[in-house]
mmCIF file of C-alpha atoms in Angstrom:
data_model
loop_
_atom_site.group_PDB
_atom_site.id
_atom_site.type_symbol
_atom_site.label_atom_id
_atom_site.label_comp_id
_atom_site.label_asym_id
_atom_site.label_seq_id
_atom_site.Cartn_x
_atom_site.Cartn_y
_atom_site.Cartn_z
ATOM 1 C CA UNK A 391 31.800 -14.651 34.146
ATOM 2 C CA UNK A 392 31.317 -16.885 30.981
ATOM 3 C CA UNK A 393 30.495 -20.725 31.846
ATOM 4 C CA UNK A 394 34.354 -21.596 30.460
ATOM 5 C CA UNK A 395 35.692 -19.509 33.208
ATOM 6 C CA UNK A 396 34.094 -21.782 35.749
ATOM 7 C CA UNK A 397 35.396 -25.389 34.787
ATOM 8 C CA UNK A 398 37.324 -25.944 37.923
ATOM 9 C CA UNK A 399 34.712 -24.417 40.487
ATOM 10 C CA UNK A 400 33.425 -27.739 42.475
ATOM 11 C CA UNK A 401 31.571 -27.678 45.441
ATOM 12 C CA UNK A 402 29.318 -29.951 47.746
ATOM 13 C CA UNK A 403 25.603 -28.504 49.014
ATOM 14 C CA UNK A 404 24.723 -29.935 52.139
ATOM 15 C CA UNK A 405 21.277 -29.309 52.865
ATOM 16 C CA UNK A 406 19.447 -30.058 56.446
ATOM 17 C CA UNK A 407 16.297 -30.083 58.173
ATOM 18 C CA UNK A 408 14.188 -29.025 54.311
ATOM 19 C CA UNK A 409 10.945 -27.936 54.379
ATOM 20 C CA UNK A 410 8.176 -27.170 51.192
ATOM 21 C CA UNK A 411 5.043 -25.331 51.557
ATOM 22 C CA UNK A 412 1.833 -27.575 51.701
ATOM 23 C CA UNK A 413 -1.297 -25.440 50.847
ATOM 24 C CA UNK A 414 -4.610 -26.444 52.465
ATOM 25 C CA UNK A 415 -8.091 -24.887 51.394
ATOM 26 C CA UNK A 416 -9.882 -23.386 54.117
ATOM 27 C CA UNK A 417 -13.349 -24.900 54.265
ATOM 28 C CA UNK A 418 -16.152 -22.592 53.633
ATOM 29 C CA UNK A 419 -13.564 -19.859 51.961
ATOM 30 C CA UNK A 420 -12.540 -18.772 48.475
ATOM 31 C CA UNK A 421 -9.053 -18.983 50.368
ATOM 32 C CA UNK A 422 -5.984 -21.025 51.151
ATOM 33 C CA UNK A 423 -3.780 -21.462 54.088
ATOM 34 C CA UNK A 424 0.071 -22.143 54.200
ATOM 35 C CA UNK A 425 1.815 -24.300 55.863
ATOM 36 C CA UNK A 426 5.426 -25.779 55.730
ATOM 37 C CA UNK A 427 5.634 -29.510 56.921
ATOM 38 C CA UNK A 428 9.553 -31.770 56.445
ATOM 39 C CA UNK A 429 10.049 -32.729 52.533
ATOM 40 C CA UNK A 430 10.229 -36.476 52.093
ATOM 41 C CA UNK A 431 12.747 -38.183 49.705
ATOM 42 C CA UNK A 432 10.216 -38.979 47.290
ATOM 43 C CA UNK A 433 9.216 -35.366 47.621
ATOM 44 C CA UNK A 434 13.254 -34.368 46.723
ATOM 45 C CA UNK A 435 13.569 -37.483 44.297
ATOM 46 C CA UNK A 436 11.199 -36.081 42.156
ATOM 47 C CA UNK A 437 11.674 -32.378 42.287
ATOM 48 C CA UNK A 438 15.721 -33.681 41.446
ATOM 49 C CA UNK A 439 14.037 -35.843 38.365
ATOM 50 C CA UNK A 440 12.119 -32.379 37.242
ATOM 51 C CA UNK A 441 15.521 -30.713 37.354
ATOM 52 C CA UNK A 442 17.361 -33.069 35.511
ATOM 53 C CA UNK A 443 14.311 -33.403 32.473
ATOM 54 C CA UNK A 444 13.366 -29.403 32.217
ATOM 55 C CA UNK A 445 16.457 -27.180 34.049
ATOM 56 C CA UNK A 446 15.521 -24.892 36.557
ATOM 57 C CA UNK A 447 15.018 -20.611 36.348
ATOM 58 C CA UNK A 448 18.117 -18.600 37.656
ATOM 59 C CA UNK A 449 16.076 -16.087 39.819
ATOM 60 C CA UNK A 450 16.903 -11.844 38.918
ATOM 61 C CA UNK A 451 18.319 -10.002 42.480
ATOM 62 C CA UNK A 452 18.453 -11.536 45.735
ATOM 63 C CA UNK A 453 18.641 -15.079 45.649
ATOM 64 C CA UNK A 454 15.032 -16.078 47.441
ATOM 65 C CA UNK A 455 11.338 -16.123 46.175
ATOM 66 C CA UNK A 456 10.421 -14.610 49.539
ATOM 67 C CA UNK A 457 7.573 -15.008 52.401
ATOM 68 C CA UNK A 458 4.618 -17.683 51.370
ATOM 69 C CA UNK A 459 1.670 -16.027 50.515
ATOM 70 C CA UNK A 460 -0.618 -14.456 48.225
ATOM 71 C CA UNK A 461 0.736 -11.442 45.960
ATOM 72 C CA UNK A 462 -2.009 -9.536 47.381
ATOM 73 C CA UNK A 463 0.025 -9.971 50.645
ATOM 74 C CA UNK A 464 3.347 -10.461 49.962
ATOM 75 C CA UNK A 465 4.080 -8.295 46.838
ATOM 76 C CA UNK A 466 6.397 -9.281 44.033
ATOM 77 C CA UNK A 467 8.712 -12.364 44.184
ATOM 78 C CA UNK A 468 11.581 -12.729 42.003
ATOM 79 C CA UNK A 469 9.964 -15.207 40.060
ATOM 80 C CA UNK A 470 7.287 -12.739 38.987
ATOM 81 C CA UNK A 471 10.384 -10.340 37.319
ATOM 82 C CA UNK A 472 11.722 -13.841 35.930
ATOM 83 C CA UNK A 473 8.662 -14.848 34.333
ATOM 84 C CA UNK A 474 8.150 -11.311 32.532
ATOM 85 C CA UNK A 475 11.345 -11.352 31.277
ATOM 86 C CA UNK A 476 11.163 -14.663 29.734
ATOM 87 C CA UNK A 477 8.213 -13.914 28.157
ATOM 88 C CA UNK A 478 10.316 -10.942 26.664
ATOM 89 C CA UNK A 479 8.052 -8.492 28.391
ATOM 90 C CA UNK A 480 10.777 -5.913 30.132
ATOM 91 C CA UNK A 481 8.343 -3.390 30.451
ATOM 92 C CA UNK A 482 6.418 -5.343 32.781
ATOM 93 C CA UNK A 483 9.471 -7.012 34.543
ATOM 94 C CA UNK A 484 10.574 -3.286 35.216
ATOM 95 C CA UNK A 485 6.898 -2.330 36.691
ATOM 96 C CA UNK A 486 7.398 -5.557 38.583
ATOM 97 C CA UNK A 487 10.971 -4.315 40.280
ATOM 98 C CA UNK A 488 9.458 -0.861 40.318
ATOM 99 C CA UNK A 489 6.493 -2.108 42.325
ATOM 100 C CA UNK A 490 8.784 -3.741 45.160
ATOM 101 C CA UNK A 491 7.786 -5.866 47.334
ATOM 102 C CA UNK A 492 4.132 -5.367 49.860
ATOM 103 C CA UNK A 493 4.720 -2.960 52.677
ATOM 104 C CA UNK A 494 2.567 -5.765 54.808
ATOM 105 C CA UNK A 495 5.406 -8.184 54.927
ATOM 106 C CA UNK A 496 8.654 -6.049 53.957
ATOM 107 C CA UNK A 497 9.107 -2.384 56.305
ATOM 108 C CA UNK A 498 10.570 -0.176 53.363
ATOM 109 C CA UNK A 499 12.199 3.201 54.232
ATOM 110 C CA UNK A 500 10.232 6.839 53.740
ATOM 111 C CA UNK A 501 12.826 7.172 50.480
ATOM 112 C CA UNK A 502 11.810 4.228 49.532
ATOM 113 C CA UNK A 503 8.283 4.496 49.722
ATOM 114 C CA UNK A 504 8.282 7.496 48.024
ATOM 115 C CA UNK A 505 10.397 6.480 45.109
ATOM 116 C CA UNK A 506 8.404 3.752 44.292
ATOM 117 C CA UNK A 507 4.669 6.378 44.785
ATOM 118 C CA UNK A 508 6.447 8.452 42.157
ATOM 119 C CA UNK A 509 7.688 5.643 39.604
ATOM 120 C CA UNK A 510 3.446 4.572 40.223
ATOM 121 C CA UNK A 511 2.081 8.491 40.307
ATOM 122 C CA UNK A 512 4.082 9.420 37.320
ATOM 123 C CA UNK A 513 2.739 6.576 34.928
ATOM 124 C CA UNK A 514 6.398 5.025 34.918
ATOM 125 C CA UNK A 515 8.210 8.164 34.324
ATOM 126 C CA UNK A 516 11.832 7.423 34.437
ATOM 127 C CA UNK A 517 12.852 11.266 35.111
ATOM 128 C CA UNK A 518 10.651 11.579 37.534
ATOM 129 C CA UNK A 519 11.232 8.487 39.258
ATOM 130 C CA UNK A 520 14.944 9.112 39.107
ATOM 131 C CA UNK A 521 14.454 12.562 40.828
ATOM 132 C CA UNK A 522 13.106 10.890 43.809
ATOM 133 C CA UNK A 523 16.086 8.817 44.764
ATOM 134 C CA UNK A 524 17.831 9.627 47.523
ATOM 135 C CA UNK A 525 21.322 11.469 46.768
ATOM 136 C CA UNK A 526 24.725 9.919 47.958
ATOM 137 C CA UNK A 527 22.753 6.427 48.528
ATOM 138 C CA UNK A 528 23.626 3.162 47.888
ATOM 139 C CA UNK A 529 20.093 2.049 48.850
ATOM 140 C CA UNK A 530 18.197 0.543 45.430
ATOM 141 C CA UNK A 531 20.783 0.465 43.076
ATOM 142 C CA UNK A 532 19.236 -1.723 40.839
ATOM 143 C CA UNK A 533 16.178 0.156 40.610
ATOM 144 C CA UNK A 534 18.448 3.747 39.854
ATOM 145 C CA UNK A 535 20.356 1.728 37.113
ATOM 146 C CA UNK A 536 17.016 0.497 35.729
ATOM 147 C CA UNK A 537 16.064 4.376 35.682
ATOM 148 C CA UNK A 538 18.894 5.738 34.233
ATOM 149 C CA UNK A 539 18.898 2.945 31.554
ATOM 150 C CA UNK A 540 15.350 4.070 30.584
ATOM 151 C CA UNK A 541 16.354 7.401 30.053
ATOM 152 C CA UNK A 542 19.675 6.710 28.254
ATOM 153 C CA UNK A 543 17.728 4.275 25.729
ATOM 154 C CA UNK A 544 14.087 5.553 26.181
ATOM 155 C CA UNK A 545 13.514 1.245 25.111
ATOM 156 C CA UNK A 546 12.628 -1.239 28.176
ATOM 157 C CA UNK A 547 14.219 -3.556 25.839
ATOM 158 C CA UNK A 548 17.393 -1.778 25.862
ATOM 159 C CA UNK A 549 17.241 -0.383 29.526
#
């Protein structure tokens, strides 16, 4: 949809019971613990003022940044494809999607797994990697059209 076609689209957002993560360094560690605690108005007040002075990032793919955590732990977040790409980087935004999210926090299939062991065994090949798929599935789709993209342009620019 262009932005023209959405002139008429209103809506309301009613938001309850909002939380925000609150980090907390763990004495005697190189470490830090997460927590999420009620957001305050002058919490919201000023995220809203942020907003309204410097816009906000549309995130790539499902709509969340995910479980709170280190990437160690919790793998990539959309945000991590996002900042890639706006740094024009695609090649890096597609290792990023390739890479998935950690098997620690997200339970992944066996076709799954193995997709993403041969997109990381093969060095990024997208041949390979499309090979792997599973046939007749409608499980990563974006991933399979990132693939097939590769191979059609050989460019992550293009793909």
């Amino acid at each position: 949809l262009d932005r023209g076609n959405l002139l008429g689209n209103r809506f309301e957002i009613t938001i309850r019971n909002l939380k925000r993560v609150q980090r907390l360094h763990v004495e005697g560690e190189e470490s830090w613990k997460e927590q999420t605690i009620p957001v305050h108005s002058s919490h919201l007040n000023a995220m809203v003022e942020r907003i309204k002075e410097f816009g906000f990032i549309n995130f790539y793919g499902e709509q969340r940044v995910g479980a709170a955590g280190f990437r160690s732990h919790v793998g990539v977040r959309s945000f991590d494809v996002g900042r890639a790409m706006l740094k024009g980087d695609f090649a890096s935004a597609i290792d990023l999607i390739m890479t998935g999210r950690s098997n620690q926090v997200y339970s992944p299939g066996a076709e799954e797994i193995n997709v993403r062991e041969v997109w990381k065994t093969s060095g990024g090949n997208a041949r390979a990697t499309l090979k792997a798929f599973p046939k007749n599935r409608n499980s990563m789709v974006r991933e399979k059209d990132l693939m097939k993209g590769l191979l059609r342009y050989g460019d992550s620019l293009e793909a």
